[in-house]
Amino acid sequence: MSALPISPGEPTPAAMPLPAAPSPAREALAMFLRNPAAVAGLLLLSVIVLVSVIGPWLVQADPFEIRGAPLSPPGTEDAWLGTDQLGRDVGIALLYGGRATLLVGAVAALLSVTIGVTLGALAGFYGGRVDAALMRVTEFFQVLPALLFAMVVVTLFSPSLVTVVLSIGLVSWPGTARLARAEFMKVRDLEFVRAERAIGAGNARLIWKVILPNAIAPLVVSATLAVGAAILFEAGLSFLGLGDPNLMSWGMMIGSSRQYVLSAWWAVAIPGVAIFLTVLAVSLIGDGLNDALNPKLRER
């Protein structure tokens, strides 16, 4: 049987270029976008962030200003979401409180992840006495009552945005540190790390530029979930009266109106629903990232 004729200039089958394999980042993004719950969480969080950031610019007002009769129900002319026990507009307080709540949650989570990844990376990379010492420090913070320790820190240094962020960050990092330690211990003895060491790479390069990028997937998921945990933590401190008194937040709205939950449910329920939806959106995004960044799940 004779071979099929090939016209001059036409590449032979052996010379045909193979299609480029999709990068892991594109595969992860595609899998994330195929997850309806994760996409819904991303859209919901985007709306909440957009409203919290742009809302105070569009509605120039003081959230602490008295704008109507106390405990006015939603739908009144002065306040379409009602007023609290002091006559403050719940809608305006919700807009300004979202900005503070999201800011505290994001910065506190960033601080927590930074401390956790740094200590966990050093412990997992060096091992031995360094690992033992850092893990003892981690265990000390892990057994401390987190809320009580944060309350002590805020009380000692007076409630403010900075002290609330620091207190949340200082009590929330042990879980991330243990996760980072486990990932570094798993990756540090692989062949590509040994190859980098053989060509003279220093410890700093091995930790931050060789091992960390290959251990980043579970840490990204942990960082995402840390945002939701920080938001809940801030709401708890503000509920107890330990938030910044000069800054409106959703937790402060709930805490200041908790005595009127039966007679003025809107003053507590509306900021409570806002916290619930925000943490739910962050959790859905975290679950979606966990599935998308897991190579075993991408192969299915």
PDB file of N, CA and C in Angstrom, residues 9-60:
ATOM      1  N   GLY A   9       6.643  21.459   1.004  1.00  0.00           N
ATOM      2  CA  GLY A   9       6.457  22.505   2.010  1.00  0.00           C
ATOM      3  C   GLY A   9       5.495  22.135   3.109  1.00  0.00           C
ATOM      4  N   GLU A  10       4.731  21.038   2.965  1.00  0.00           N
ATOM      5  CA  GLU A  10       3.785  20.621   4.009  1.00  0.00           C
ATOM      6  C   GLU A  10       4.541  19.850   5.082  1.00  0.00           C
ATOM      7  N   PRO A  11       4.392  20.182   6.378  1.00  0.00           N
ATOM      8  CA  PRO A  11       5.147  19.496   7.421  1.00  0.00           C
ATOM      9  C   PRO A  11       4.701  18.053   7.545  1.00  0.00           C
ATOM     10  N   THR A  12       5.674  17.195   7.764  1.00  0.00           N
ATOM     11  CA  THR A  12       5.390  15.784   7.986  1.00  0.00           C
ATOM     12  C   THR A  12       4.721  15.600   9.335  1.00  0.00           C
ATOM     13  N   PRO A  13       3.999  14.451   9.522  1.00  0.00           N
ATOM     14  CA  PRO A  13       3.336  14.245  10.812  1.00  0.00           C
ATOM     15  C   PRO A  13       4.288  14.312  11.981  1.00  0.00           C
ATOM     16  N   ALA A  14       5.536  13.857  11.801  1.00  0.00           N
ATOM     17  CA  ALA A  14       6.478  13.878  12.917  1.00  0.00           C
ATOM     18  C   ALA A  14       6.861  15.302  13.286  1.00  0.00           C
ATOM     19  N   ALA A  15       6.759  16.210  12.285  1.00  0.00           N
ATOM     20  CA  ALA A  15       7.175  17.587  12.548  1.00  0.00           C
ATOM     21  C   ALA A  15       6.020  18.474  12.992  1.00  0.00           C
ATOM     22  N   MET A  16       4.797  17.927  13.043  1.00  0.00           N
ATOM     23  CA  MET A  16       3.643  18.732  13.446  1.00  0.00           C
ATOM     24  C   MET A  16       3.804  19.153  14.899  1.00  0.00           C
ATOM     25  N   PRO A  17       3.640  20.449  15.223  1.00  0.00           N
ATOM     26  CA  PRO A  17       3.794  20.882  16.609  1.00  0.00           C
ATOM     27  C   PRO A  17       2.658  20.347  17.478  1.00  0.00           C
ATOM     28  N   LEU A  18       3.015  19.895  18.661  1.00  0.00           N
ATOM     29  CA  LEU A  18       2.023  19.396  19.607  1.00  0.00           C
ATOM     30  C   LEU A  18       1.353  20.567  20.314  1.00  0.00           C
ATOM     31  N   PRO A  19       0.076  20.431  20.647  1.00  0.00           N
ATOM     32  CA  PRO A  19      -0.588  21.529  21.370  1.00  0.00           C
ATOM     33  C   PRO A  19       0.031  21.721  22.747  1.00  0.00           C
ATOM     34  N   ALA A  20       0.208  22.982  23.123  1.00  0.00           N
ATOM     35  CA  ALA A  20       0.825  23.284  24.418  1.00  0.00           C
ATOM     36  C   ALA A  20      -0.106  22.852  25.551  1.00  0.00           C
ATOM     37  N   ALA A  21       0.501  22.222  26.550  1.00  0.00           N
ATOM     38  CA  ALA A  21      -0.277  21.782  27.705  1.00  0.00           C
ATOM     39  C   ALA A  21      -0.689  23.001  28.526  1.00  0.00           C
ATOM     40  N   PRO A  22      -1.915  23.025  29.022  1.00  0.00           N
ATOM     41  CA  PRO A  22      -2.342  24.178  29.825  1.00  0.00           C
ATOM     42  C   PRO A  22      -1.533  24.263  31.111  1.00  0.00           C
ATOM     43  N   SER A  23      -1.246  25.486  31.525  1.00  0.00           N
ATOM     44  CA  SER A  23      -0.470  25.687  32.738  1.00  0.00           C
ATOM     45  C   SER A  23      -1.303  25.312  33.954  1.00  0.00           C
ATOM     46  N   PRO A  24      -0.648  24.948  35.068  1.00  0.00           N
ATOM     47  CA  PRO A  24      -1.410  24.617  36.280  1.00  0.00           C
ATOM     48  C   PRO A  24      -2.295  25.764  36.755  1.00  0.00           C
ATOM     49  N   ALA A  25      -1.829  27.009  36.551  1.00  0.00           N
ATOM     50  CA  ALA A  25      -2.648  28.150  36.981  1.00  0.00           C
ATOM     51  C   ALA A  25      -3.942  28.233  36.176  1.00  0.00           C
ATOM     52  N   ARG A  26      -3.839  27.994  34.851  1.00  0.00           N
ATOM     53  CA  ARG A  26      -5.048  28.031  34.025  1.00  0.00           C
ATOM     54  C   ARG A  26      -5.979  26.877  34.367  1.00  0.00           C
ATOM     55  N   GLU A  27      -5.411  25.705  34.625  1.00  0.00           N
ATOM     56  CA  GLU A  27      -6.246  24.572  35.020  1.00  0.00           C
ATOM     57  C   GLU A  27      -6.972  24.857  36.331  1.00  0.00           C
ATOM     58  N   ALA A  28      -6.241  25.449  37.285  1.00  0.00           N
ATOM     59  CA  ALA A  28      -6.864  25.775  38.569  1.00  0.00           C
ATOM     60  C   ALA A  28      -7.968  26.806  38.396  1.00  0.00           C
ATOM     61  N   LEU A  29      -7.719  27.829  37.561  1.00  0.00           N
ATOM     62  CA  LEU A  29      -8.733  28.852  37.325  1.00  0.00           C
ATOM     63  C   LEU A  29      -9.961  28.263  36.640  1.00  0.00           C
ATOM     64  N   ALA A  30      -9.731  27.376  35.665  1.00  0.00           N
ATOM     65  CA  ALA A  30     -10.856  26.761  34.965  1.00  0.00           C
ATOM     66  C   ALA A  30     -11.688  25.909  35.912  1.00  0.00           C
ATOM     67  N   MET A  31     -11.007  25.159  36.788  1.00  0.00           N
ATOM     68  CA  MET A  31     -11.747  24.320  37.731  1.00  0.00           C
ATOM     69  C   MET A  31     -12.495  25.172  38.750  1.00  0.00           C
ATOM     70  N   PHE A  32     -11.888  26.296  39.161  1.00  0.00           N
ATOM     71  CA  PHE A  32     -12.577  27.194  40.098  1.00  0.00           C
ATOM     72  C   PHE A  32     -13.838  27.759  39.459  1.00  0.00           C
ATOM     73  N   LEU A  33     -13.743  28.154  38.190  1.00  0.00           N
ATOM     74  CA  LEU A  33     -14.903  28.736  37.505  1.00  0.00           C
ATOM     75  C   LEU A  33     -15.979  27.704  37.203  1.00  0.00           C
ATOM     76  N   ARG A  34     -15.603  26.412  37.215  1.00  0.00           N
ATOM     77  CA  ARG A  34     -16.617  25.362  37.020  1.00  0.00           C
ATOM     78  C   ARG A  34     -17.343  25.022  38.310  1.00  0.00           C
ATOM     79  N   ASN A  35     -16.922  25.620  39.415  1.00  0.00           N
ATOM     80  CA  ASN A  35     -17.550  25.363  40.713  1.00  0.00           C
ATOM     81  C   ASN A  35     -18.611  26.438  40.958  1.00  0.00           C
ATOM     82  N   PRO A  36     -19.895  26.109  40.842  1.00  0.00           N
ATOM     83  CA  PRO A  36     -20.932  27.146  40.988  1.00  0.00           C
ATOM     84  C   PRO A  36     -20.921  27.815  42.356  1.00  0.00           C
ATOM     85  N   ALA A  37     -20.685  27.028  43.411  1.00  0.00           N
ATOM     86  CA  ALA A  37     -20.682  27.607  44.755  1.00  0.00           C
ATOM     87  C   ALA A  37     -19.534  28.596  44.918  1.00  0.00           C
ATOM     88  N   ALA A  38     -18.357  28.253  44.394  1.00  0.00           N
ATOM     89  CA  ALA A  38     -17.211  29.149  44.506  1.00  0.00           C
ATOM     90  C   ALA A  38     -17.432  30.435  43.721  1.00  0.00           C
ATOM     91  N   VAL A  39     -17.995  30.321  42.524  1.00  0.00           N
ATOM     92  CA  VAL A  39     -18.275  31.513  41.720  1.00  0.00           C
ATOM     93  C   VAL A  39     -19.321  32.385  42.408  1.00  0.00           C
ATOM     94  N   ALA A  40     -20.334  31.753  42.995  1.00  0.00           N
ATOM     95  CA  ALA A  40     -21.350  32.518  43.725  1.00  0.00           C
ATOM     96  C   ALA A  40     -20.732  33.245  44.911  1.00  0.00           C
ATOM     97  N   GLY A  41     -19.833  32.564  45.626  1.00  0.00           N
ATOM     98  CA  GLY A  41     -19.146  33.198  46.746  1.00  0.00           C
ATOM     99  C   GLY A  41     -18.294  34.369  46.301  1.00  0.00           C
ATOM    100  N   LEU A  42     -17.608  34.217  45.163  1.00  0.00           N
ATOM    101  CA  LEU A  42     -16.776  35.305  44.646  1.00  0.00           C
ATOM    102  C   LEU A  42     -17.625  36.502  44.240  1.00  0.00           C
ATOM    103  N   LEU A  43     -18.752  36.246  43.575  1.00  0.00           N
ATOM    104  CA  LEU A  43     -19.631  37.338  43.183  1.00  0.00           C
ATOM    105  C   LEU A  43     -20.227  38.036  44.401  1.00  0.00           C
ATOM    106  N   LEU A  44     -20.637  37.247  45.395  1.00  0.00           N
ATOM    107  CA  LEU A  44     -21.230  37.828  46.595  1.00  0.00           C
ATOM    108  C   LEU A  44     -20.214  38.686  47.344  1.00  0.00           C
ATOM    109  N   LEU A  45     -18.989  38.163  47.492  1.00  0.00           N
ATOM    110  CA  LEU A  45     -17.962  38.937  48.188  1.00  0.00           C
ATOM    111  C   LEU A  45     -17.595  40.191  47.401  1.00  0.00           C
ATOM    112  N   SER A  46     -17.572  40.088  46.081  1.00  0.00           N
ATOM    113  CA  SER A  46     -17.259  41.260  45.260  1.00  0.00           C
ATOM    114  C   SER A  46     -18.302  42.354  45.460  1.00  0.00           C
ATOM    115  N   VAL A  47     -19.575  41.968  45.527  1.00  0.00           N
ATOM    116  CA  VAL A  47     -20.641  42.951  45.743  1.00  0.00           C
ATOM    117  C   VAL A  47     -20.500  43.593  47.121  1.00  0.00           C
ATOM    118  N   ILE A  48     -20.226  42.785  48.137  1.00  0.00           N
ATOM    119  CA  ILE A  48     -20.095  43.312  49.496  1.00  0.00           C
ATOM    120  C   ILE A  48     -18.924  44.281  49.583  1.00  0.00           C
ATOM    121  N   VAL A  49     -17.788  43.890  49.001  1.00  0.00           N
ATOM    122  CA  VAL A  49     -16.613  44.769  49.035  1.00  0.00           C
ATOM    123  C   VAL A  49     -16.878  46.051  48.253  1.00  0.00           C
ATOM    124  N   LEU A  50     -17.512  45.924  47.090  1.00  0.00           N
ATOM    125  CA  LEU A  50     -17.785  47.098  46.257  1.00  0.00           C
ATOM    126  C   LEU A  50     -18.711  48.082  46.976  1.00  0.00           C
ATOM    127  N   VAL A  51     -19.756  47.551  47.589  1.00  0.00           N
ATOM    128  CA  VAL A  51     -20.696  48.417  48.305  1.00  0.00           C
ATOM    129  C   VAL A  51     -20.017  49.064  49.514  1.00  0.00           C
ATOM    130  N   SER A  52     -19.191  48.287  50.226  1.00  0.00           N
ATOM    131  CA  SER A  52     -18.528  48.823  51.423  1.00  0.00           C
ATOM    132  C   SER A  52     -17.481  49.865  51.081  1.00  0.00           C
ATOM    133  N   VAL A  53     -16.861  49.743  49.920  1.00  0.00           N
ATOM    134  CA  VAL A  53     -15.819  50.701  49.532  1.00  0.00           C
ATOM    135  C   VAL A  53     -16.423  51.947  48.896  1.00  0.00           C
ATOM    136  N   ILE A  54     -17.368  51.758  47.975  1.00  0.00           N
ATOM    137  CA  ILE A  54     -17.923  52.890  47.238  1.00  0.00           C
ATOM    138  C   ILE A  54     -19.065  53.561  48.001  1.00  0.00           C
ATOM    139  N   GLY A  55     -19.802  52.786  48.806  1.00  0.00           N
ATOM    140  CA  GLY A  55     -20.951  53.336  49.510  1.00  0.00           C
ATOM    141  C   GLY A  55     -20.650  54.576  50.329  1.00  0.00           C
ATOM    142  N   PRO A  56     -19.620  54.552  51.196  1.00  0.00           N
ATOM    143  CA  PRO A  56     -19.328  55.758  51.982  1.00  0.00           C
ATOM    144  C   PRO A  56     -18.935  56.968  51.137  1.00  0.00           C
ATOM    145  N   TRP A  57     -18.407  56.751  49.923  1.00  0.00           N
ATOM    146  CA  TRP A  57     -18.102  57.875  49.049  1.00  0.00           C
ATOM    147  C   TRP A  57     -19.377  58.477  48.453  1.00  0.00           C
ATOM    148  N   LEU A  58     -20.335  57.619  48.159  1.00  0.00           N
ATOM    149  CA  LEU A  58     -21.579  58.104  47.572  1.00  0.00           C
ATOM    150  C   LEU A  58     -22.503  58.714  48.618  1.00  0.00           C
ATOM    151  N   VAL A  59     -22.489  58.139  49.809  1.00  0.00           N
ATOM    152  CA  VAL A  59     -23.344  58.631  50.894  1.00  0.00           C
ATOM    153  C   VAL A  59     -22.439  59.289  51.929  1.00  0.00           C
ATOM    154  N   GLN A  60     -22.232  60.576  51.781  1.00  0.00           N
ATOM    155  CA  GLN A  60     -21.391  61.325  52.706  1.00  0.00           C
ATOM    156  C   GLN A  60     -22.199  61.630  53.966  1.00  0.00           C
TER     157      GLN A  60
END
